[in-house]
Tab-separated table of C-alpha atoms in Angstrom:
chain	number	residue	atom	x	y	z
L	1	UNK	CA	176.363	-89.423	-52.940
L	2	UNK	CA	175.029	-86.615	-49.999
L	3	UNK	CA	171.910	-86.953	-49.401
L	4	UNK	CA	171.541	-83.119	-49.951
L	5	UNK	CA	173.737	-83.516	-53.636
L	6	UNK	CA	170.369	-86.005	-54.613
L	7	UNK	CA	167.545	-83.508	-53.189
L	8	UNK	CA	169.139	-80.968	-55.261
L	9	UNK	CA	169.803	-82.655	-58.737
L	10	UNK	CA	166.282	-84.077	-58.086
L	11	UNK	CA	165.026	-80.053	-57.932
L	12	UNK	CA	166.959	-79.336	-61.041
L	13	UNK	CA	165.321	-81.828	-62.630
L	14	UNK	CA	162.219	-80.480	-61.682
L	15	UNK	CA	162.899	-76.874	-62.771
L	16	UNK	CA	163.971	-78.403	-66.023
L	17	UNK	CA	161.217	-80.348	-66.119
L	18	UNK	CA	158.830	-77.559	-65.626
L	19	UNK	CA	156.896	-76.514	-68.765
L	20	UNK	CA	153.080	-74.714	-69.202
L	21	UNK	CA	152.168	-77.351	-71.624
L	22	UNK	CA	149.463	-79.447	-71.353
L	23	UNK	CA	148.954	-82.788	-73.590
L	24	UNK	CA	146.068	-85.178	-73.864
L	25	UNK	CA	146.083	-87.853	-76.706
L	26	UNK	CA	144.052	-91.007	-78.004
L	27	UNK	CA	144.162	-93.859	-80.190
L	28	UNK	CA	142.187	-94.922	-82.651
L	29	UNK	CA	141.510	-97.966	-84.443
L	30	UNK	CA	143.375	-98.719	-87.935
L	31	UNK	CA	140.192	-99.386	-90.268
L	32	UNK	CA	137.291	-98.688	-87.963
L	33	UNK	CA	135.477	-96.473	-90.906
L	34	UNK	CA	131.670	-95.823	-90.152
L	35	UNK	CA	129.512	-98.022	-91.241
L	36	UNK	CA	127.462	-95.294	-92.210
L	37	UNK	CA	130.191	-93.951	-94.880
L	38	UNK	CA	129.172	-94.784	-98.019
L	39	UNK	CA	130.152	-91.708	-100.245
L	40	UNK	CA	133.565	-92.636	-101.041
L	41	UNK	CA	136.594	-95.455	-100.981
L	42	UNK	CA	138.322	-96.351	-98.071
L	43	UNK	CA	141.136	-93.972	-97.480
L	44	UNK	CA	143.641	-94.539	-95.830
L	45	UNK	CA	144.752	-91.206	-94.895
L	46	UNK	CA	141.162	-90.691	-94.232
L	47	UNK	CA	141.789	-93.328	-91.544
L	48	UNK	CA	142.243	-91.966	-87.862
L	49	UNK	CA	144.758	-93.720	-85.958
L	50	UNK	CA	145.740	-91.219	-83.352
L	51	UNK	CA	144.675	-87.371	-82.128
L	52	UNK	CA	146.278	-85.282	-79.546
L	53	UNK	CA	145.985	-81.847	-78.375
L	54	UNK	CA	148.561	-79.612	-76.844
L	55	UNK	CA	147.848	-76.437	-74.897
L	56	UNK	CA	150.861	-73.575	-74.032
L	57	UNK	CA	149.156	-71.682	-71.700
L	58	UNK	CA	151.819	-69.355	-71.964
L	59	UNK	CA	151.925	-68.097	-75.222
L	60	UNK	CA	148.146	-69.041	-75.389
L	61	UNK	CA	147.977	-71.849	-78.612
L	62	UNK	CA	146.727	-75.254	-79.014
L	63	UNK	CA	148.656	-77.934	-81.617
L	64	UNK	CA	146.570	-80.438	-83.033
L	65	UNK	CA	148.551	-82.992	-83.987
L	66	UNK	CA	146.941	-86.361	-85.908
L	67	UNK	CA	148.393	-89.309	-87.507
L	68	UNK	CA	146.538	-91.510	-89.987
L	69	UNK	CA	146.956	-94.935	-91.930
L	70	UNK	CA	148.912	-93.532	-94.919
L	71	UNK	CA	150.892	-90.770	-96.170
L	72	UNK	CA	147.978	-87.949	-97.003
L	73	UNK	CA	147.771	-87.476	-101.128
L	74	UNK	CA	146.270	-83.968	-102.122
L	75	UNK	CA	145.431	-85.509	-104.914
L	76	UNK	CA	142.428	-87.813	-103.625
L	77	UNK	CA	139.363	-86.245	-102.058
L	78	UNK	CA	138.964	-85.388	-98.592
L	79	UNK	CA	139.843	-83.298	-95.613
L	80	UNK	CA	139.981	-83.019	-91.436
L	81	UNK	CA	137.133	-80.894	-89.679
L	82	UNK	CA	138.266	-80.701	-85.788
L	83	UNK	CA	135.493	-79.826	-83.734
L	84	UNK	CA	135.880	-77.550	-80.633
L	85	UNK	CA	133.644	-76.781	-77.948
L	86	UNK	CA	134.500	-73.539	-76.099
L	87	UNK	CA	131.433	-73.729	-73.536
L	88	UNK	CA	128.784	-73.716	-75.461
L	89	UNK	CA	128.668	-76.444	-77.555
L	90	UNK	CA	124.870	-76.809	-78.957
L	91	UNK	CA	126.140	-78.862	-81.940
L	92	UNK	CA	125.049	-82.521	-81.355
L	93	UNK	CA	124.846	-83.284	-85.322
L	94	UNK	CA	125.741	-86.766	-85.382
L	95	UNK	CA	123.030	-88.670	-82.828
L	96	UNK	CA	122.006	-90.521	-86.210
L	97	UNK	CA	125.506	-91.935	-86.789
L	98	UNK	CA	125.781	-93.012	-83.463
L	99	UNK	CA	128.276	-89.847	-82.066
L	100	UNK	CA	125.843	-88.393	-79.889
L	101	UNK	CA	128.200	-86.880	-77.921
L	102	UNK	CA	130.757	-85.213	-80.180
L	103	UNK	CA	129.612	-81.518	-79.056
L	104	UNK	CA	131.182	-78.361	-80.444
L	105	UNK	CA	130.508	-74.753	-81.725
L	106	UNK	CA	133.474	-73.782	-83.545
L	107	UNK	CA	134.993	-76.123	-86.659
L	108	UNK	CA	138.268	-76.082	-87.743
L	109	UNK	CA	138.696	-77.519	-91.456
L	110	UNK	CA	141.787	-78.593	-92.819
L	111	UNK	CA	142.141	-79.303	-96.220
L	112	UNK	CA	144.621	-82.194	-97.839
L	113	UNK	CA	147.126	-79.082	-99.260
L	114	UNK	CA	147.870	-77.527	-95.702
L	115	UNK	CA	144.943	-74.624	-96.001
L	116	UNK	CA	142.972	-74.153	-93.429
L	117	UNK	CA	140.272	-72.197	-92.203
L	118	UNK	CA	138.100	-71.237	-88.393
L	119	UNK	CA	134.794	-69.564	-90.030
L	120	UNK	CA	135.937	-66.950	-91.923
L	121	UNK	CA	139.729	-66.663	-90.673
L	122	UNK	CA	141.968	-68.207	-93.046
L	123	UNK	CA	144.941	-69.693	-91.092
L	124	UNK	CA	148.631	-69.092	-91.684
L	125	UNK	CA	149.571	-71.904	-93.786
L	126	UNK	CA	152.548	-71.836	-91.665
L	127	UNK	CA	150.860	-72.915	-88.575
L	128	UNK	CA	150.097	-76.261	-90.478
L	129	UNK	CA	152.027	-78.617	-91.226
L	130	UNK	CA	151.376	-82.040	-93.382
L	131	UNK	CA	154.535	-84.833	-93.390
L	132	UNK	CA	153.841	-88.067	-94.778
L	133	UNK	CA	150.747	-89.372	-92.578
L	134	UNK	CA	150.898	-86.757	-89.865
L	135	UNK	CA	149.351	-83.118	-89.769
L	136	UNK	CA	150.151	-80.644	-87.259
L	137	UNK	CA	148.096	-77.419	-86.787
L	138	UNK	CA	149.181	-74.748	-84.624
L	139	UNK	CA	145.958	-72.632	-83.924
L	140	UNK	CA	145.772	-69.278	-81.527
L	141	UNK	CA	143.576	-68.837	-78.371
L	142	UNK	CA	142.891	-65.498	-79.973
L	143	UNK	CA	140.840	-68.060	-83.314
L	144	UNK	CA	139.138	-69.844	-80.539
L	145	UNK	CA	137.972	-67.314	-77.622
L	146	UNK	CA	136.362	-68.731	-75.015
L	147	UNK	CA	132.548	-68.751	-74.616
L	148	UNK	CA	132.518	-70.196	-71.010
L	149	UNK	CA	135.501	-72.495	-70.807
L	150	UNK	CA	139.000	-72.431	-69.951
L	151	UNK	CA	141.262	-73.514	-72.777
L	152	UNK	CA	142.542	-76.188	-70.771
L	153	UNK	CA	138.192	-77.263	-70.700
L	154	UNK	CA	138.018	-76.807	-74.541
L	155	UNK	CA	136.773	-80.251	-75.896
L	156	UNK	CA	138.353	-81.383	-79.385
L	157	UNK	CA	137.201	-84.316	-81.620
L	158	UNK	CA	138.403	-84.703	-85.098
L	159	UNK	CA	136.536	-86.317	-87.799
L	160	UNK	CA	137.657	-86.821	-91.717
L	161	UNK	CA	135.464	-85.961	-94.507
L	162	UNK	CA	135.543	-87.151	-98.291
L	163	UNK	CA	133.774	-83.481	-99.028
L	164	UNK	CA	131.392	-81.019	-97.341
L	165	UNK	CA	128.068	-82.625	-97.538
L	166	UNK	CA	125.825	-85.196	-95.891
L	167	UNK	CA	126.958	-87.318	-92.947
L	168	UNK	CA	127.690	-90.433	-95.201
L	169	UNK	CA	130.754	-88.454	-96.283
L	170	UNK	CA	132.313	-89.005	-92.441
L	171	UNK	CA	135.269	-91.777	-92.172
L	172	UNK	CA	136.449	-91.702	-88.632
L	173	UNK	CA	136.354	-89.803	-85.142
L	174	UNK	CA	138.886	-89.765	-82.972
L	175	UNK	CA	137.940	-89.822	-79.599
L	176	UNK	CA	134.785	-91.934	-80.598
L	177	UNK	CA	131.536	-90.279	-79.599
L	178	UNK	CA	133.439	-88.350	-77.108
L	179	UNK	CA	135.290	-84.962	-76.842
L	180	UNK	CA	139.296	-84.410	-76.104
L	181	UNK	CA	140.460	-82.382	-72.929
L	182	UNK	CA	143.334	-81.651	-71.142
L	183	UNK	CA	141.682	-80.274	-68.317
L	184	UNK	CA	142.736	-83.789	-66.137
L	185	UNK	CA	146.270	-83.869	-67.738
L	186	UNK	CA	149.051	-83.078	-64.525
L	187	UNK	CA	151.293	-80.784	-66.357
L	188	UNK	CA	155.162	-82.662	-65.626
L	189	UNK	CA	155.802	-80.021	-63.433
L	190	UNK	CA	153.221	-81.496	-60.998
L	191	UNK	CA	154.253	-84.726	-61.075
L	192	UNK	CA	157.962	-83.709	-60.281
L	193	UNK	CA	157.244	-81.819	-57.446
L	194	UNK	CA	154.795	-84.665	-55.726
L	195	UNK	CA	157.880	-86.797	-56.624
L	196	UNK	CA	160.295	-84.465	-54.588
L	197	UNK	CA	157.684	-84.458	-52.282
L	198	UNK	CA	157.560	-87.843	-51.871
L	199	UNK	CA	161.546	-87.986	-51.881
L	200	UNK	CA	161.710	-85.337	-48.877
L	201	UNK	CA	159.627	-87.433	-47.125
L	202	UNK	CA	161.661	-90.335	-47.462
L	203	UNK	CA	165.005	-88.694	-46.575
L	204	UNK	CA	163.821	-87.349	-43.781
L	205	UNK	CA	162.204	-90.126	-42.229
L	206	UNK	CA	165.707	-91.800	-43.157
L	207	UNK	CA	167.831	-88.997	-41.804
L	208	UNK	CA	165.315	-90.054	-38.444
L	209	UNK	CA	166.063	-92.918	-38.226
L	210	UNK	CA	169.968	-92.619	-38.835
L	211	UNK	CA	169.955	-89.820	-35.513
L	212	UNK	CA	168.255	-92.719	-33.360
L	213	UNK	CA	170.870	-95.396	-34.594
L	214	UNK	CA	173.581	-92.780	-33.547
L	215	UNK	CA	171.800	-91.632	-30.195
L	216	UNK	CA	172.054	-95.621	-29.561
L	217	UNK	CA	175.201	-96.042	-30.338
L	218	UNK	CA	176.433	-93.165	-28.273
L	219	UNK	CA	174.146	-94.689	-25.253
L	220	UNK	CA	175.804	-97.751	-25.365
């Protein structure tokens, strides 16, 4: 193949490629429940075992997306409170537990039937979605406006509840004693054009060294 044909399928690939989402993600332990939970049984769809976020920053809306150890029954107690900090996060209320650092001004809470609420806005049912032991929220910037960070800055930590009470009533937190960003996350874009980058490079220090062969040859 022409060295040319590959630059250019590599730069479709690239344009294809291209997207303004940005992901970040974590994993989380299958039975690492608090110690300090004592309100309730353990769970298992009260049982983190992975949170990611998802930010299009072109038609402006984060997906939460969150998996757990079993399929999530509305008919046992509980429900998801995600935690966002949109610059100033004051919120430390978990020092005692050992999250210190779980940070956050806004809540997002979730309940076990797909309802969902930000304070007082009551989300589009649509926007969530619960299948077997995932749940997907689809939440606007517009819910969540900024209060000194970019969206890309906003932190996220999620954090199951058996009900709405003390801080015994807390299974899980995904990250652990940390907030989720994608602020570091290259979007694929990126890291296709430092590969064509990297490519051009390459060809043309081949495309070098093929002129002095011929130059040689011709000399000799």
């Amino acid at each position: 193949m022409h060295i040319k044909d590959i630059a250019a399928g590599l730069l479709a690939s690239t344009i294809l490629l291209a997207t303004p989402a940005l992901a970040a993600s974590v994993v989380d332990p299958t039975g690492d429940f608090l110690p300090t939970y004592t309100a309730g049984p353990r769970l298992a769809d009260l049982d983190v075992t992975g949170f990611s976020v998802n930010y299009n920053s072109v038609l402006q809306f984060f997906t939460l997306g969150a998996t757990f150890a079993g399929d999530i029954n509305p008919q046992t107690p509980g429900l998801y409170v995600f935690g966002v900090n949109t610059g100033t996060g004051t919120a430390r209320p978990f020092a005692a537990i050992g999250e210190p650092n779980v940070i956050f001004n806004q809540a997002i809470v979730i309940q076990k039937d797909g309802t969902g609420v930000i304070g007082t806005n009551v989300l589009d049912p649509a926007s969530i979605s619960i299948a077997g032991n995932i749940l997907t929220a689809r939440i606007s910037l517009s819910l969540l406006p900024s209060t000194g960070f970019s969206p890309t800055q906003y932190g996220f930590n999620l954090w199951p509840r058996i009900g709405l009470g003390n801080n015994n009533q807390i299974t899980d937190f995904a990250p652990e004693n940390a907030t989720l960003s994608v602020a570091a996350v290259p979007e694929p874009a990126t890291w296709s054009l430092m590969l064509v980058g990297f490519l051009g490079v390459g060809l043309a220090a081949r495309q070098g060294q093929r002129r002095t062969v011929l130059a040689a040859a011709r000399r000799v």
